[in-house]
Amino acid sequence: MKRSSQSAFSLYELLVALALISIGTSLAIPSLAALQQKSEREALRNHLHASLHHARLQAVLHKTSVELCGSHDGANCGRDWSQGWRMQFMNAPEHIMLIQQHRSSTPLRWVGFDSRIRFHANGTSPSSNGRFFQCKGKAMAWQLILNRQGRVRLASHQENLEEAHRCQG
């Protein structure tokens, strides 16, 4: 006589396995969402940093003033940097060098003397110093600080803590 041996999981074992998988998934999903938001914030910071460097470089290379401004549609300059920005020569604003559009769950904010950033032919930005920042809840996620010499730097953790009051309101 031949006996066929079959092995399988019982219903009880399958339910336990399914319960463990659902618990593991419910723990992983919030972490993945937080990781995605962090990645979006870092991508925005890196794009902005690259755009600021590019604007300064173009001003020096073309020996003319270059302007960056917030733009919600890519066609017009405005005060709001949350939807994107555009780069143009100041003496020929119809000549657009760059349009950067972005969508983010938390807004990008600029605090400075002027709503626009200008780089002169020597690379300086005397009237445009200030800081870009993005909040993470009531804390500062990151800051890019632009000085009068036209240099951009990432703020330290301590500077982010000191400026966290900007995210409270």
mmCIF file with all atom_site columns, C-alpha atoms in Angstrom:
data_model
loop_
_atom_site.group_PDB
_atom_site.id
_atom_site.type_symbol
_atom_site.label_atom_id
_atom_site.label_alt_id
_atom_site.label_comp_id
_atom_site.label_asym_id
_atom_site.label_entity_id
_atom_site.label_seq_id
_atom_site.pdbx_PDB_ins_code
_atom_site.Cartn_x
_atom_site.Cartn_y
_atom_site.Cartn_z
_atom_site.occupancy
_atom_site.B_iso_or_equiv
_atom_site.pdbx_formal_charge
_atom_site.auth_seq_id
_atom_site.auth_comp_id
_atom_site.auth_asym_id
_atom_site.auth_atom_id
_atom_site.pdbx_PDB_model_num
ATOM 1   C CA . MET A 1 1   ? 0.000  0.000  0.000   1.00 0.00 ? 1   MET A CA 1
ATOM 2   C CA . LYS A 1 2   ? 1.166  3.413  -0.908  1.00 0.00 ? 2   LYS A CA 1
ATOM 3   C CA . ARG A 1 3   ? 0.581  6.195  1.498   1.00 0.00 ? 3   ARG A CA 1
ATOM 4   C CA . SER A 1 4   ? 0.737  9.710  0.231   1.00 0.00 ? 4   SER A CA 1
ATOM 5   C CA . SER A 1 5   ? 2.022  12.094 2.787   1.00 0.00 ? 5   SER A CA 1
ATOM 6   C CA . GLN A 1 6   ? 0.761  15.579 2.495   1.00 0.00 ? 6   GLN A CA 1
ATOM 7   C CA . SER A 1 7   ? 1.760  18.372 4.792   1.00 0.00 ? 7   SER A CA 1
ATOM 8   C CA . ALA A 1 8   ? -0.044 21.648 5.165   1.00 0.00 ? 8   ALA A CA 1
ATOM 9   C CA . PHE A 1 9   ? -0.637 24.453 7.594   1.00 0.00 ? 9   PHE A CA 1
ATOM 10  C CA . SER A 1 10  ? -3.648 24.314 9.811   1.00 0.00 ? 10  SER A CA 1
ATOM 11  C CA . LEU A 1 11  ? -6.160 27.129 9.840   1.00 0.00 ? 11  LEU A CA 1
ATOM 12  C CA . TYR A 1 12  ? -4.894 28.153 13.276  1.00 0.00 ? 12  TYR A CA 1
ATOM 13  C CA . GLU A 1 13  ? -1.294 28.451 12.006  1.00 0.00 ? 13  GLU A CA 1
ATOM 14  C CA . LEU A 1 14  ? -2.390 30.507 9.002   1.00 0.00 ? 14  LEU A CA 1
ATOM 15  C CA . LEU A 1 15  ? -4.365 32.908 11.199  1.00 0.00 ? 15  LEU A CA 1
ATOM 16  C CA . VAL A 1 16  ? -1.394 33.390 13.529  1.00 0.00 ? 16  VAL A CA 1
ATOM 17  C CA . ALA A 1 17  ? 0.905  34.064 10.560  1.00 0.00 ? 17  ALA A CA 1
ATOM 18  C CA . LEU A 1 18  ? -1.590 36.524 9.087   1.00 0.00 ? 18  LEU A CA 1
ATOM 19  C CA . ALA A 1 19  ? -1.893 38.323 12.440  1.00 0.00 ? 19  ALA A CA 1
ATOM 20  C CA . LEU A 1 20  ? 1.906  38.641 12.721  1.00 0.00 ? 20  LEU A CA 1
ATOM 21  C CA . ILE A 1 21  ? 2.172  40.005 9.180   1.00 0.00 ? 21  ILE A CA 1
ATOM 22  C CA . SER A 1 22  ? -0.560 42.587 9.825   1.00 0.00 ? 22  SER A CA 1
ATOM 23  C CA . ILE A 1 23  ? 1.104  43.712 13.072  1.00 0.00 ? 23  ILE A CA 1
ATOM 24  C CA . GLY A 1 24  ? 4.452  44.065 11.314  1.00 0.00 ? 24  GLY A CA 1
ATOM 25  C CA . THR A 1 25  ? 2.877  46.035 8.477   1.00 0.00 ? 25  THR A CA 1
ATOM 26  C CA . SER A 1 26  ? 1.048  48.371 10.844  1.00 0.00 ? 26  SER A CA 1
ATOM 27  C CA . LEU A 1 27  ? 4.360  49.126 12.568  1.00 0.00 ? 27  LEU A CA 1
ATOM 28  C CA . ALA A 1 28  ? 6.254  49.695 9.312   1.00 0.00 ? 28  ALA A CA 1
ATOM 29  C CA . ILE A 1 29  ? 3.802  52.010 7.511   1.00 0.00 ? 29  ILE A CA 1
ATOM 30  C CA . PRO A 1 30  ? 4.252  55.087 9.786   1.00 0.00 ? 30  PRO A CA 1
ATOM 31  C CA . SER A 1 31  ? 8.024  54.703 9.542   1.00 0.00 ? 31  SER A CA 1
ATOM 32  C CA . LEU A 1 32  ? 7.835  54.591 5.764   1.00 0.00 ? 32  LEU A CA 1
ATOM 33  C CA . ALA A 1 33  ? 5.653  57.717 5.670   1.00 0.00 ? 33  ALA A CA 1
ATOM 34  C CA . ALA A 1 34  ? 8.121  59.571 7.915   1.00 0.00 ? 34  ALA A CA 1
ATOM 35  C CA . LEU A 1 35  ? 10.998 58.409 5.718   1.00 0.00 ? 35  LEU A CA 1
ATOM 36  C CA . GLN A 1 36  ? 9.196  59.645 2.595   1.00 0.00 ? 36  GLN A CA 1
ATOM 37  C CA . GLN A 1 37  ? 8.560  63.087 4.151   1.00 0.00 ? 37  GLN A CA 1
ATOM 38  C CA . LYS A 1 38  ? 12.189 63.350 5.233   1.00 0.00 ? 38  LYS A CA 1
ATOM 39  C CA . SER A 1 39  ? 13.306 62.416 1.734   1.00 0.00 ? 39  SER A CA 1
ATOM 40  C CA . GLU A 1 40  ? 11.011 65.074 0.203   1.00 0.00 ? 40  GLU A CA 1
ATOM 41  C CA . ARG A 1 41  ? 12.389 67.744 2.556   1.00 0.00 ? 41  ARG A CA 1
ATOM 42  C CA . GLU A 1 42  ? 15.984 66.821 1.754   1.00 0.00 ? 42  GLU A CA 1
ATOM 43  C CA . ALA A 1 43  ? 15.301 66.790 -1.997  1.00 0.00 ? 43  ALA A CA 1
ATOM 44  C CA . LEU A 1 44  ? 13.745 70.260 -1.787  1.00 0.00 ? 44  LEU A CA 1
ATOM 45  C CA . ARG A 1 45  ? 16.699 71.561 0.235   1.00 0.00 ? 45  ARG A CA 1
ATOM 46  C CA . ASN A 1 46  ? 19.193 70.103 -2.250  1.00 0.00 ? 46  ASN A CA 1
ATOM 47  C CA . HIS A 1 47  ? 17.347 71.515 -5.288  1.00 0.00 ? 47  HIS A CA 1
ATOM 48  C CA . LEU A 1 48  ? 17.194 74.950 -3.693  1.00 0.00 ? 48  LEU A CA 1
ATOM 49  C CA . HIS A 1 49  ? 20.859 74.837 -2.689  1.00 0.00 ? 49  HIS A CA 1
ATOM 50  C CA . ALA A 1 50  ? 21.845 73.862 -6.244  1.00 0.00 ? 50  ALA A CA 1
ATOM 51  C CA . SER A 1 51  ? 19.660 76.631 -7.717  1.00 0.00 ? 51  SER A CA 1
ATOM 52  C CA . LEU A 1 52  ? 21.260 79.268 -5.486  1.00 0.00 ? 52  LEU A CA 1
ATOM 53  C CA . HIS A 1 53  ? 24.754 78.108 -6.468  1.00 0.00 ? 53  HIS A CA 1
ATOM 54  C CA . HIS A 1 54  ? 23.737 78.023 -10.130 1.00 0.00 ? 54  HIS A CA 1
ATOM 55  C CA . ALA A 1 55  ? 22.343 81.578 -10.002 1.00 0.00 ? 55  ALA A CA 1
ATOM 56  C CA . ARG A 1 56  ? 25.526 82.908 -8.430  1.00 0.00 ? 56  ARG A CA 1
ATOM 57  C CA . LEU A 1 57  ? 27.662 81.054 -10.969 1.00 0.00 ? 57  LEU A CA 1
ATOM 58  C CA . GLN A 1 58  ? 25.623 82.418 -13.893 1.00 0.00 ? 58  GLN A CA 1
ATOM 59  C CA . ALA A 1 59  ? 25.954 85.966 -12.551 1.00 0.00 ? 59  ALA A CA 1
ATOM 60  C CA . VAL A 1 60  ? 29.735 85.652 -12.397 1.00 0.00 ? 60  VAL A CA 1
ATOM 61  C CA . LEU A 1 61  ? 30.078 83.859 -15.762 1.00 0.00 ? 61  LEU A CA 1
ATOM 62  C CA . HIS A 1 62  ? 27.843 86.274 -17.673 1.00 0.00 ? 62  HIS A CA 1
ATOM 63  C CA . LYS A 1 63  ? 29.076 89.355 -15.764 1.00 0.00 ? 63  LYS A CA 1
ATOM 64  C CA . THR A 1 64  ? 25.534 90.512 -15.081 1.00 0.00 ? 64  THR A CA 1
ATOM 65  C CA . SER A 1 65  ? 22.996 90.412 -12.275 1.00 0.00 ? 65  SER A CA 1
ATOM 66  C CA . VAL A 1 66  ? 20.848 87.307 -11.862 1.00 0.00 ? 66  VAL A CA 1
ATOM 67  C CA . GLU A 1 67  ? 17.638 87.176 -9.884  1.00 0.00 ? 67  GLU A CA 1
ATOM 68  C CA . LEU A 1 68  ? 15.825 84.316 -8.177  1.00 0.00 ? 68  LEU A CA 1
ATOM 69  C CA . CYS A 1 69  ? 12.238 84.770 -7.103  1.00 0.00 ? 69  CYS A CA 1
ATOM 70  C CA . GLY A 1 70  ? 9.399  82.663 -5.805  1.00 0.00 ? 70  GLY A CA 1
ATOM 71  C CA . SER A 1 71  ? 6.894  81.660 -8.458  1.00 0.00 ? 71  SER A CA 1
ATOM 72  C CA . HIS A 1 72  ? 3.669  79.721 -8.144  1.00 0.00 ? 72  HIS A CA 1
ATOM 73  C CA . ASP A 1 73  ? 3.278  79.212 -11.898 1.00 0.00 ? 73  ASP A CA 1
ATOM 74  C CA . GLY A 1 74  ? 6.802  79.566 -13.311 1.00 0.00 ? 74  GLY A CA 1
ATOM 75  C CA . ALA A 1 75  ? 5.734  82.583 -15.388 1.00 0.00 ? 75  ALA A CA 1
ATOM 76  C CA . ASN A 1 76  ? 5.546  85.363 -12.794 1.00 0.00 ? 76  ASN A CA 1
ATOM 77  C CA . CYS A 1 77  ? 7.645  86.356 -9.805  1.00 0.00 ? 77  CYS A CA 1
ATOM 78  C CA . GLY A 1 78  ? 6.015  86.554 -6.415  1.00 0.00 ? 78  GLY A CA 1
ATOM 79  C CA . ARG A 1 79  ? 6.706  86.444 -2.703  1.00 0.00 ? 79  ARG A CA 1
ATOM 80  C CA . ASP A 1 80  ? 5.685  82.812 -2.202  1.00 0.00 ? 80  ASP A CA 1
ATOM 81  C CA . TRP A 1 81  ? 8.439  80.220 -2.675  1.00 0.00 ? 81  TRP A CA 1
ATOM 82  C CA . SER A 1 82  ? 6.210  77.286 -1.668  1.00 0.00 ? 82  SER A CA 1
ATOM 83  C CA . GLN A 1 83  ? 5.287  76.225 -5.225  1.00 0.00 ? 83  GLN A CA 1
ATOM 84  C CA . GLY A 1 84  ? 8.670  76.832 -6.843  1.00 0.00 ? 84  GLY A CA 1
ATOM 85  C CA . TRP A 1 85  ? 11.021 79.520 -8.110  1.00 0.00 ? 85  TRP A CA 1
ATOM 86  C CA . ARG A 1 86  ? 12.463 80.948 -11.292 1.00 0.00 ? 86  ARG A CA 1
ATOM 87  C CA . MET A 1 87  ? 15.846 82.358 -12.267 1.00 0.00 ? 87  MET A CA 1
ATOM 88  C CA . GLN A 1 88  ? 16.324 85.177 -14.757 1.00 0.00 ? 88  GLN A CA 1
ATOM 89  C CA . PHE A 1 89  ? 18.794 87.845 -15.852 1.00 0.00 ? 89  PHE A CA 1
ATOM 90  C CA . MET A 1 90  ? 17.845 91.163 -14.264 1.00 0.00 ? 90  MET A CA 1
ATOM 91  C CA . ASN A 1 91  ? 18.554 93.169 -17.413 1.00 0.00 ? 91  ASN A CA 1
ATOM 92  C CA . ALA A 1 92  ? 16.467 90.723 -19.507 1.00 0.00 ? 92  ALA A CA 1
ATOM 93  C CA . PRO A 1 93  ? 13.689 89.247 -17.332 1.00 0.00 ? 93  PRO A CA 1
ATOM 94  C CA . GLU A 1 94  ? 12.104 87.646 -20.384 1.00 0.00 ? 94  GLU A CA 1
ATOM 95  C CA . HIS A 1 95  ? 15.185 85.398 -20.595 1.00 0.00 ? 95  HIS A CA 1
ATOM 96  C CA . ILE A 1 96  ? 14.305 82.698 -18.054 1.00 0.00 ? 96  ILE A CA 1
ATOM 97  C CA . MET A 1 97  ? 17.255 80.518 -17.111 1.00 0.00 ? 97  MET A CA 1
ATOM 98  C CA . LEU A 1 98  ? 15.504 78.074 -14.793 1.00 0.00 ? 98  LEU A CA 1
ATOM 99  C CA . ILE A 1 99  ? 12.025 77.248 -13.571 1.00 0.00 ? 99  ILE A CA 1
ATOM 100 C CA . GLN A 1 100 ? 11.792 74.889 -10.617 1.00 0.00 ? 100 GLN A CA 1
ATOM 101 C CA . GLN A 1 101 ? 8.342  73.674 -9.612  1.00 0.00 ? 101 GLN A CA 1
ATOM 102 C CA . HIS A 1 102 ? 7.761  71.538 -6.546  1.00 0.00 ? 102 HIS A CA 1
ATOM 103 C CA . ARG A 1 103 ? 4.959  70.218 -4.433  1.00 0.00 ? 103 ARG A CA 1
ATOM 104 C CA . SER A 1 104 ? 5.585  69.735 -0.753  1.00 0.00 ? 104 SER A CA 1
ATOM 105 C CA . SER A 1 105 ? 3.385  68.958 2.208   1.00 0.00 ? 105 SER A CA 1
ATOM 106 C CA . THR A 1 106 ? 5.104  71.672 4.278   1.00 0.00 ? 106 THR A CA 1
ATOM 107 C CA . PRO A 1 107 ? 5.784  75.119 2.822   1.00 0.00 ? 107 PRO A CA 1
ATOM 108 C CA . LEU A 1 108 ? 9.171  76.538 1.978   1.00 0.00 ? 108 LEU A CA 1
ATOM 109 C CA . ARG A 1 109 ? 9.707  79.885 3.687   1.00 0.00 ? 109 ARG A CA 1
ATOM 110 C CA . TRP A 1 110 ? 12.106 82.735 2.938   1.00 0.00 ? 110 TRP A CA 1
ATOM 111 C CA . VAL A 1 111 ? 13.007 85.391 5.496   1.00 0.00 ? 111 VAL A CA 1
ATOM 112 C CA . GLY A 1 112 ? 15.173 88.211 4.182   1.00 0.00 ? 112 GLY A CA 1
ATOM 113 C CA . PHE A 1 113 ? 15.342 91.903 3.342   1.00 0.00 ? 113 PHE A CA 1
ATOM 114 C CA . ASP A 1 114 ? 13.668 91.389 -0.020  1.00 0.00 ? 114 ASP A CA 1
ATOM 115 C CA . SER A 1 115 ? 11.369 88.754 -1.470  1.00 0.00 ? 115 SER A CA 1
ATOM 116 C CA . ARG A 1 116 ? 13.782 88.283 -4.390  1.00 0.00 ? 116 ARG A CA 1
ATOM 117 C CA . ILE A 1 117 ? 17.398 87.177 -4.342  1.00 0.00 ? 117 ILE A CA 1
ATOM 118 C CA . ARG A 1 118 ? 19.872 89.008 -6.537  1.00 0.00 ? 118 ARG A CA 1
ATOM 119 C CA . PHE A 1 119 ? 23.427 88.026 -7.346  1.00 0.00 ? 119 PHE A CA 1
ATOM 120 C CA . HIS A 1 120 ? 25.668 90.699 -8.855  1.00 0.00 ? 120 HIS A CA 1
ATOM 121 C CA . ALA A 1 121 ? 28.401 90.099 -11.423 1.00 0.00 ? 121 ALA A CA 1
ATOM 122 C CA . ASN A 1 122 ? 30.994 89.704 -8.653  1.00 0.00 ? 122 ASN A CA 1
ATOM 123 C CA . GLY A 1 123 ? 28.905 86.981 -6.938  1.00 0.00 ? 123 GLY A CA 1
ATOM 124 C CA . THR A 1 124 ? 27.744 89.088 -4.004  1.00 0.00 ? 124 THR A CA 1
ATOM 125 C CA . SER A 1 125 ? 24.190 89.450 -2.812  1.00 0.00 ? 125 SER A CA 1
ATOM 126 C CA . PRO A 1 126 ? 24.320 92.522 -0.569  1.00 0.00 ? 126 PRO A CA 1
ATOM 127 C CA . SER A 1 127 ? 20.600 93.230 -0.271  1.00 0.00 ? 127 SER A CA 1
ATOM 128 C CA . SER A 1 128 ? 19.394 89.639 -0.394  1.00 0.00 ? 128 SER A CA 1
ATOM 129 C CA . ASN A 1 129 ? 20.859 87.977 2.660   1.00 0.00 ? 129 ASN A CA 1
ATOM 130 C CA . GLY A 1 130 ? 18.478 85.858 4.674   1.00 0.00 ? 130 GLY A CA 1
ATOM 131 C CA . ARG A 1 131 ? 17.410 82.272 5.208   1.00 0.00 ? 131 ARG A CA 1
ATOM 132 C CA . PHE A 1 132 ? 15.240 79.613 3.668   1.00 0.00 ? 132 PHE A CA 1
ATOM 133 C CA . PHE A 1 133 ? 13.719 77.107 6.028   1.00 0.00 ? 133 PHE A CA 1
ATOM 134 C CA . GLN A 1 134 ? 11.216 74.323 6.257   1.00 0.00 ? 134 GLN A CA 1
ATOM 135 C CA . CYS A 1 135 ? 9.441  73.191 9.389   1.00 0.00 ? 135 CYS A CA 1
ATOM 136 C CA . LYS A 1 136 ? 8.788  69.706 10.700  1.00 0.00 ? 136 LYS A CA 1
ATOM 137 C CA . GLY A 1 137 ? 5.865  70.182 13.037  1.00 0.00 ? 137 GLY A CA 1
ATOM 138 C CA . LYS A 1 138 ? 6.923  72.847 15.519  1.00 0.00 ? 138 LYS A CA 1
ATOM 139 C CA . ALA A 1 139 ? 10.634 72.221 14.958  1.00 0.00 ? 139 ALA A CA 1
ATOM 140 C CA . MET A 1 140 ? 12.984 73.454 12.264  1.00 0.00 ? 140 MET A CA 1
ATOM 141 C CA . ALA A 1 141 ? 13.719 70.691 9.734   1.00 0.00 ? 141 ALA A CA 1
ATOM 142 C CA . TRP A 1 142 ? 16.494 72.606 7.939   1.00 0.00 ? 142 TRP A CA 1
ATOM 143 C CA . GLN A 1 143 ? 17.739 76.079 7.042   1.00 0.00 ? 143 GLN A CA 1
ATOM 144 C CA . LEU A 1 144 ? 19.811 77.382 4.157   1.00 0.00 ? 144 LEU A CA 1
ATOM 145 C CA . ILE A 1 145 ? 21.483 80.656 5.077   1.00 0.00 ? 145 ILE A CA 1
ATOM 146 C CA . LEU A 1 146 ? 22.531 83.135 2.386   1.00 0.00 ? 146 LEU A CA 1
ATOM 147 C CA . ASN A 1 147 ? 25.081 85.771 3.377   1.00 0.00 ? 147 ASN A CA 1
ATOM 148 C CA . ARG A 1 148 ? 25.938 89.097 1.730   1.00 0.00 ? 148 ARG A CA 1
ATOM 149 C CA . GLN A 1 149 ? 28.916 87.611 -0.068  1.00 0.00 ? 149 GLN A CA 1
ATOM 150 C CA . GLY A 1 150 ? 26.474 85.325 -1.909  1.00 0.00 ? 150 GLY A CA 1
ATOM 151 C CA . ARG A 1 151 ? 27.531 82.151 -0.145  1.00 0.00 ? 151 ARG A CA 1
ATOM 152 C CA . VAL A 1 152 ? 24.980 79.571 0.938   1.00 0.00 ? 152 VAL A CA 1
ATOM 153 C CA . ARG A 1 153 ? 25.417 77.230 3.867   1.00 0.00 ? 153 ARG A CA 1
ATOM 154 C CA . LEU A 1 154 ? 23.350 74.685 5.719   1.00 0.00 ? 154 LEU A CA 1
ATOM 155 C CA . ALA A 1 155 ? 22.524 75.709 9.289   1.00 0.00 ? 155 ALA A CA 1
ATOM 156 C CA . SER A 1 156 ? 23.820 73.643 12.182  1.00 0.00 ? 156 SER A CA 1
ATOM 157 C CA . HIS A 1 157 ? 21.586 71.645 14.487  1.00 0.00 ? 157 HIS A CA 1
ATOM 158 C CA . GLN A 1 158 ? 22.069 74.276 17.205  1.00 0.00 ? 158 GLN A CA 1
ATOM 159 C CA . GLU A 1 159 ? 21.014 77.084 14.829  1.00 0.00 ? 159 GLU A CA 1
ATOM 160 C CA . ASN A 1 160 ? 17.900 75.096 13.929  1.00 0.00 ? 160 ASN A CA 1
ATOM 161 C CA . LEU A 1 161 ? 17.038 74.790 17.620  1.00 0.00 ? 161 LEU A CA 1
ATOM 162 C CA . GLU A 1 162 ? 17.593 78.525 18.171  1.00 0.00 ? 162 GLU A CA 1
ATOM 163 C CA . GLU A 1 163 ? 15.330 79.453 15.231  1.00 0.00 ? 163 GLU A CA 1
ATOM 164 C CA . ALA A 1 164 ? 12.551 76.962 16.031  1.00 0.00 ? 164 ALA A CA 1
ATOM 165 C CA . HIS A 1 165 ? 10.316 79.846 17.119  1.00 0.00 ? 165 HIS A CA 1
ATOM 166 C CA . ARG A 1 166 ? 9.765  80.598 13.395  1.00 0.00 ? 166 ARG A CA 1
ATOM 167 C CA . CYS A 1 167 ? 7.817  77.319 13.153  1.00 0.00 ? 167 CYS A CA 1
ATOM 168 C CA . GLN A 1 168 ? 5.521  77.975 16.106  1.00 0.00 ? 168 GLN A CA 1
ATOM 169 C CA . GLY A 1 169 ? 3.044  80.220 14.312  1.00 0.00 ? 169 GLY A CA 1
#
